[in-house]
Amino acid sequence: MTSMPLPLHTQIRDSLRTQILDGQYQQHDKLPSEKQLMESFGVSRITVRHALAALGQEGMVFKIPGKGCYVSKPKPTQQLARLQGFAESMGRQGYEAFNRLISLQTVSANAAMAAAFSLPVGAPLTEIQRVRYPDRQPISFDRTYVSVEIGQRLAREDLATRDIFLILENDYSIGLDHALLSIQAANADADLAAKLEIAPGDAVLQLERVTYTTEGAPLEMDYVSYRGDAFRYQLRIARN
């Protein structure tokens, strides 16, 4: 069975996307003008504009009226194959990450938390709520749960600029070994949307993670909601 050829605007979009991902066009580079693209691909202006609009919706380019289209800064990315803190990951990509601390308080463990920490339901835990920013845009809302003892120590730390992972490792000499995590798609409710500066109902990625020490003890539980339009996870996998 012969496959149908892709529409012209899709071919142009795919060609430009490949060039951007391959590094032929770097961040803030100007793309060829509409006229140049029309001549290169032998298509109409409306076809070129359709392709550029699709790239804009993907967040890969942005348009400056009267000047043309430019390559956007890549979405912040976090590697799933490595256990690392948010600021640590963002720093490697050239982002200046910081946190807005919303609350740090003692709460009662629900069934999921109790199971993760091997505690009875209702046992006290410290909850830390933060909105996290790479540069100036809110990217995630985090709820972190730790023991009350560790929570009391973290309350004295600068949680606006420092990763909890690095504090635990470097300041408290607690070795981190591995984490169990799950990810699912969801829609933001009104409260989450306000925190992330998106519209209610917009797509978010929800991560649940339990981190363990080198002794195998549960140390931290996280519930993280990421903006679906501004963040991505990346994982390198091998066949064998």
mmCIF file of C-alpha atoms in Angstrom:
data_model
loop_
_atom_site.group_PDB
_atom_site.id
_atom_site.type_symbol
_atom_site.label_atom_id
_atom_site.label_comp_id
_atom_site.label_asym_id
_atom_site.label_seq_id
_atom_site.Cartn_x
_atom_site.Cartn_y
_atom_site.Cartn_z
ATOM 1 C CA MET A 1 0.000 0.000 0.000
ATOM 2 C CA THR A 2 1.444 3.383 -1.041
ATOM 3 C CA SER A 3 1.489 6.006 1.687
ATOM 4 C CA MET A 4 0.079 9.435 0.941
ATOM 5 C CA PRO A 5 2.620 12.301 0.737
ATOM 6 C CA LEU A 6 2.614 14.738 3.625
ATOM 7 C CA PRO A 7 0.979 18.154 3.045
ATOM 8 C CA LEU A 8 3.455 20.802 1.930
ATOM 9 C CA HIS A 9 3.112 22.880 5.101
ATOM 10 C CA THR A 10 3.874 19.752 7.169
ATOM 11 C CA GLN A 11 6.978 19.038 5.082
ATOM 12 C CA ILE A 12 8.223 22.605 5.631
ATOM 13 C CA ARG A 13 7.461 22.429 9.348
ATOM 14 C CA ASP A 14 9.313 19.112 9.677
ATOM 15 C CA SER A 15 12.295 20.389 7.696
ATOM 16 C CA LEU A 16 12.655 23.522 9.828
ATOM 17 C CA ARG A 17 12.103 21.561 13.056
ATOM 18 C CA THR A 18 14.888 19.128 12.091
ATOM 19 C CA GLN A 19 17.268 22.000 11.351
ATOM 20 C CA ILE A 20 16.504 23.592 14.719
ATOM 21 C CA LEU A 21 16.934 20.333 16.646
ATOM 22 C CA ASP A 22 20.160 19.559 14.761
ATOM 23 C CA GLY A 23 21.584 22.932 15.779
ATOM 24 C CA GLN A 24 21.662 24.512 12.334
ATOM 25 C CA TYR A 25 19.580 27.292 13.885
ATOM 26 C CA GLN A 26 20.495 28.237 17.442
ATOM 27 C CA GLN A 27 18.464 29.996 20.111
ATOM 28 C CA HIS A 28 17.336 33.466 18.940
ATOM 29 C CA ASP A 29 18.640 32.866 15.375
ATOM 30 C CA LYS A 30 16.402 34.357 12.710
ATOM 31 C CA LEU A 31 14.780 31.905 10.321
ATOM 32 C CA PRO A 32 14.690 32.588 6.581
ATOM 33 C CA SER A 33 12.051 35.124 5.589
ATOM 34 C CA GLU A 34 8.664 34.047 4.263
ATOM 35 C CA LYS A 35 9.798 35.045 0.771
ATOM 36 C CA GLN A 36 12.987 32.980 1.055
ATOM 37 C CA LEU A 37 11.017 29.949 2.262
ATOM 38 C CA MET A 38 8.504 30.384 -0.554
ATOM 39 C CA GLU A 39 11.353 30.326 -3.087
ATOM 40 C CA SER A 40 13.207 27.433 -1.412
ATOM 41 C CA PHE A 41 10.173 25.152 -1.231
ATOM 42 C CA GLY A 42 8.266 26.480 -4.240
ATOM 43 C CA VAL A 43 5.094 27.112 -2.264
ATOM 44 C CA SER A 44 2.668 29.933 -1.551
ATOM 45 C CA ARG A 45 2.931 32.424 1.299
ATOM 46 C CA ILE A 46 -0.084 30.924 3.069
ATOM 47 C CA THR A 47 1.629 27.496 3.081
ATOM 48 C CA VAL A 48 4.763 28.993 4.653
ATOM 49 C CA ARG A 49 2.720 30.850 7.260
ATOM 50 C CA HIS A 50 0.847 27.660 8.107
ATOM 51 C CA ALA A 51 4.173 25.861 8.725
ATOM 52 C CA LEU A 52 5.579 28.693 10.854
ATOM 53 C CA ALA A 53 2.359 28.915 12.870
ATOM 54 C CA ALA A 54 2.624 25.185 13.641
ATOM 55 C CA LEU A 55 6.195 25.646 14.900
ATOM 56 C CA GLY A 56 5.016 28.575 16.989
ATOM 57 C CA GLN A 57 2.322 26.425 18.602
ATOM 58 C CA GLU A 58 5.021 23.882 19.479
ATOM 59 C CA GLY A 59 7.023 26.641 21.191
ATOM 60 C CA MET A 60 9.976 26.224 18.841
ATOM 61 C CA VAL A 61 9.811 29.700 17.242
ATOM 62 C CA PHE A 62 8.427 33.114 18.059
ATOM 63 C CA LYS A 63 7.489 35.975 15.756
ATOM 64 C CA ILE A 64 8.435 39.633 16.039
ATOM 65 C CA PRO A 65 6.040 41.708 13.904
ATOM 66 C CA GLY A 66 7.856 43.376 11.041
ATOM 67 C CA LYS A 67 11.091 41.476 11.672
ATOM 68 C CA GLY A 68 10.396 37.776 11.194
ATOM 69 C CA CYS A 69 10.523 34.454 13.048
ATOM 70 C CA TYR A 70 13.213 33.524 15.562
ATOM 71 C CA VAL A 71 14.188 30.297 17.306
ATOM 72 C CA SER A 72 12.849 30.055 20.855
ATOM 73 C CA LYS A 73 14.817 28.971 23.881
ATOM 74 C CA PRO A 74 14.417 25.188 24.288
ATOM 75 C CA LYS A 75 11.941 23.931 26.851
ATOM 76 C CA PRO A 76 13.521 23.137 30.212
ATOM 77 C CA THR A 77 14.259 19.412 30.260
ATOM 78 C CA GLN A 78 14.932 16.997 33.088
ATOM 79 C CA GLN A 79 16.590 13.632 32.599
ATOM 80 C CA LEU A 80 14.663 10.704 34.020
ATOM 81 C CA ALA A 81 17.658 8.387 33.995
ATOM 82 C CA ARG A 82 19.450 10.387 36.684
ATOM 83 C CA LEU A 83 18.309 11.321 40.186
ATOM 84 C CA GLN A 84 18.887 15.056 40.437
ATOM 85 C CA GLY A 85 17.350 18.172 41.915
ATOM 86 C CA PHE A 86 15.459 20.765 39.911
ATOM 87 C CA ALA A 87 17.999 23.582 40.284
ATOM 88 C CA GLU A 88 20.834 21.178 39.528
ATOM 89 C CA SER A 89 19.153 20.086 36.299
ATOM 90 C CA MET A 90 18.185 23.625 35.241
ATOM 91 C CA GLY A 91 21.670 24.974 35.966
ATOM 92 C CA ARG A 92 23.186 22.512 33.518
ATOM 93 C CA GLN A 93 20.948 24.012 30.808
ATOM 94 C CA GLY A 94 21.812 27.616 31.570
ATOM 95 C CA TYR A 95 18.668 28.490 33.529
ATOM 96 C CA GLU A 96 18.769 30.470 36.762
ATOM 97 C CA ALA A 97 16.333 28.496 38.914
ATOM 98 C CA PHE A 98 14.678 29.777 42.061
ATOM 99 C CA ASN A 99 11.710 28.805 44.227
ATOM 100 C CA ARG A 100 8.801 30.646 45.795
ATOM 101 C CA LEU A 101 8.127 29.049 49.155
ATOM 102 C CA ILE A 102 4.383 28.941 49.776
ATOM 103 C CA SER A 103 4.272 27.017 53.044
ATOM 104 C CA LEU A 104 6.207 24.716 55.373
ATOM 105 C CA GLN A 105 3.989 23.007 57.894
ATOM 106 C CA THR A 106 3.246 19.794 59.777
ATOM 107 C CA VAL A 107 0.483 17.643 58.266
ATOM 108 C CA SER A 108 -1.042 14.248 58.951
ATOM 109 C CA ALA A 109 0.022 11.419 56.635
ATOM 110 C CA ASN A 110 -2.704 10.079 54.362
ATOM 111 C CA ALA A 111 -2.764 6.445 53.276
ATOM 112 C CA ALA A 112 -0.319 6.915 50.363
ATOM 113 C CA MET A 113 2.165 8.877 52.452
ATOM 114 C CA ALA A 114 1.909 6.453 55.353
ATOM 115 C CA ALA A 115 2.630 3.537 53.024
ATOM 116 C CA ALA A 116 5.612 5.315 51.464
ATOM 117 C CA PHE A 117 7.201 6.125 54.834
ATOM 118 C CA SER A 118 6.079 2.935 56.617
ATOM 119 C CA LEU A 119 4.145 5.005 59.145
ATOM 120 C CA PRO A 120 0.617 4.752 60.533
ATOM 121 C CA VAL A 121 -2.056 6.850 58.861
ATOM 122 C CA GLY A 122 -2.251 10.214 60.625
ATOM 123 C CA ALA A 123 1.430 10.264 61.650
ATOM 124 C CA PRO A 124 3.020 13.737 61.412
ATOM 125 C CA LEU A 125 5.089 14.719 58.377
ATOM 126 C CA THR A 126 6.485 18.025 57.199
ATOM 127 C CA GLU A 127 4.957 19.365 53.978
ATOM 128 C CA ILE A 128 6.858 21.926 51.883
ATOM 129 C CA GLN A 129 4.970 23.684 49.082
ATOM 130 C CA ARG A 130 6.918 25.584 46.426
ATOM 131 C CA VAL A 131 6.400 27.086 42.990
ATOM 132 C CA ARG A 132 9.561 26.604 40.945
ATOM 133 C CA TYR A 133 10.932 28.896 38.264
ATOM 134 C CA PRO A 134 13.598 28.484 35.590
ATOM 135 C CA ASP A 135 14.273 32.148 34.882
ATOM 136 C CA ARG A 136 10.996 34.113 35.268
ATOM 137 C CA GLN A 137 8.249 31.698 34.266
ATOM 138 C CA PRO A 138 6.642 29.345 36.813
ATOM 139 C CA ILE A 139 7.252 25.784 35.673
ATOM 140 C CA SER A 140 6.032 23.533 38.480
ATOM 141 C CA PHE A 141 4.182 23.329 41.764
ATOM 142 C CA ASP A 142 5.867 20.956 44.230
ATOM 143 C CA ARG A 143 4.575 19.370 47.417
ATOM 144 C CA THR A 144 7.445 17.683 49.267
ATOM 145 C CA TYR A 145 7.016 15.473 52.331
ATOM 146 C CA VAL A 146 9.802 14.574 54.770
ATOM 147 C CA SER A 147 10.022 13.509 58.405
ATOM 148 C CA VAL A 148 9.300 16.178 61.007
ATOM 149 C CA GLU A 149 12.917 15.993 62.185
ATOM 150 C CA ILE A 150 14.290 16.764 58.735
ATOM 151 C CA GLY A 151 11.525 19.298 58.157
ATOM 152 C CA GLN A 152 12.592 21.262 61.246
ATOM 153 C CA ARG A 153 16.130 21.437 59.881
ATOM 154 C CA LEU A 154 14.987 22.434 56.392
ATOM 155 C CA ALA A 155 12.913 25.245 57.873
ATOM 156 C CA ARG A 156 16.196 26.996 58.685
ATOM 157 C CA GLU A 157 17.570 26.656 55.147
ATOM 158 C CA ASP A 158 17.373 28.919 52.105
ATOM 159 C CA LEU A 159 14.769 26.990 50.144
ATOM 160 C CA ALA A 160 14.356 29.824 47.655
ATOM 161 C CA THR A 161 17.639 29.123 45.891
ATOM 162 C CA ARG A 162 18.834 25.699 47.066
ATOM 163 C CA ASP A 163 17.751 22.191 46.085
ATOM 164 C CA ILE A 164 16.569 20.001 48.939
ATOM 165 C CA PHE A 165 18.502 17.095 47.390
ATOM 166 C CA LEU A 166 21.783 19.009 47.639
ATOM 167 C CA ILE A 167 21.032 20.143 51.199
ATOM 168 C CA LEU A 168 20.358 16.564 52.265
ATOM 169 C CA GLU A 169 23.522 15.277 50.607
ATOM 170 C CA ASN A 170 26.014 18.075 51.185
ATOM 171 C CA ASP A 171 24.850 19.598 54.472
ATOM 172 C CA TYR A 172 23.254 16.643 56.242
ATOM 173 C CA SER A 173 25.529 13.918 54.774
ATOM 174 C CA ILE A 174 22.528 11.763 53.809
ATOM 175 C CA GLY A 175 23.335 9.576 50.815
ATOM 176 C CA LEU A 176 20.668 9.378 48.103
ATOM 177 C CA ASP A 177 20.423 6.103 46.233
ATOM 178 C CA HIS A 178 17.374 5.835 43.993
ATOM 179 C CA ALA A 179 13.774 6.910 43.529
ATOM 180 C CA LEU A 180 10.569 5.250 42.422
ATOM 181 C CA LEU A 181 8.386 7.508 40.302
ATOM 182 C CA SER A 182 5.297 7.591 38.156
ATOM 183 C CA ILE A 183 4.118 10.213 35.665
ATOM 184 C CA GLN A 184 0.665 10.886 34.313
ATOM 185 C CA ALA A 185 -1.161 13.552 32.344
ATOM 186 C CA ALA A 186 -3.791 15.696 34.046
ATOM 187 C CA ASN A 187 -5.664 18.988 33.747
ATOM 188 C CA ALA A 188 -5.020 21.908 36.075
ATOM 189 C CA ASP A 189 -7.756 22.894 38.497
ATOM 190 C CA ALA A 190 -8.308 26.585 39.290
ATOM 191 C CA ASP A 191 -5.898 26.635 42.253
ATOM 192 C CA LEU A 192 -3.049 24.942 40.382
ATOM 193 C CA ALA A 193 -3.666 27.059 37.290
ATOM 194 C CA ALA A 194 -3.303 30.248 39.352
ATOM 195 C CA LYS A 195 0.016 29.044 40.793
ATOM 196 C CA LEU A 196 1.410 28.121 37.369
ATOM 197 C CA GLU A 197 -0.112 31.133 35.560
ATOM 198 C CA ILE A 198 -2.050 28.991 33.102
ATOM 199 C CA ALA A 199 -5.754 28.576 32.363
ATOM 200 C CA PRO A 200 -7.911 26.122 34.338
ATOM 201 C CA GLY A 201 -8.104 22.887 32.385
ATOM 202 C CA ASP A 202 -4.696 23.319 30.724
ATOM 203 C CA ALA A 203 -2.552 20.189 30.483
ATOM 204 C CA VAL A 204 0.004 19.405 33.193
ATOM 205 C CA LEU A 205 2.408 16.535 33.843
ATOM 206 C CA GLN A 206 2.020 15.078 37.329
ATOM 207 C CA LEU A 207 4.929 13.257 38.915
ATOM 208 C CA GLU A 208 4.864 11.206 42.095
ATOM 209 C CA ARG A 209 8.292 10.256 43.448
ATOM 210 C CA VAL A 210 9.615 8.525 46.554
ATOM 211 C CA THR A 211 13.364 8.920 47.126
ATOM 212 C CA TYR A 212 15.398 6.436 49.153
ATOM 213 C CA THR A 213 18.705 6.691 51.012
ATOM 214 C CA THR A 214 21.720 4.477 50.377
ATOM 215 C CA GLU A 215 20.505 2.406 53.352
ATOM 216 C CA GLY A 216 17.190 1.799 51.572
ATOM 217 C CA ALA A 217 15.094 4.004 53.865
ATOM 218 C CA PRO A 218 12.366 6.277 52.410
ATOM 219 C CA LEU A 219 13.557 9.867 52.750
ATOM 220 C CA GLU A 220 11.321 12.136 50.697
ATOM 221 C CA MET A 221 8.012 11.978 48.842
ATOM 222 C CA ASP A 222 7.168 14.481 46.108
ATOM 223 C CA TYR A 223 4.054 15.387 44.189
ATOM 224 C CA VAL A 224 5.029 17.690 41.323
ATOM 225 C CA SER A 225 2.797 19.282 38.671
ATOM 226 C CA TYR A 226 4.636 20.642 35.607
ATOM 227 C CA ARG A 227 3.257 22.958 32.947
ATOM 228 C CA GLY A 228 2.619 20.817 29.899
ATOM 229 C CA ASP A 229 3.429 23.670 27.510
ATOM 230 C CA ALA A 230 6.794 24.601 28.993
ATOM 231 C CA PHE A 231 8.538 21.479 30.300
ATOM 232 C CA ARG A 232 9.543 18.045 29.124
ATOM 233 C CA TYR A 233 11.181 14.910 30.471
ATOM 234 C CA GLN A 234 13.846 13.092 28.515
ATOM 235 C CA LEU A 235 15.065 9.510 28.804
ATOM 236 C CA ARG A 236 17.727 7.595 26.915
ATOM 237 C CA ILE A 237 16.818 3.927 26.645
ATOM 238 C CA ALA A 238 18.753 0.992 25.215
ATOM 239 C CA ARG A 239 17.301 -2.005 23.403
ATOM 240 C CA ASN A 240 19.327 -4.473 25.500
#
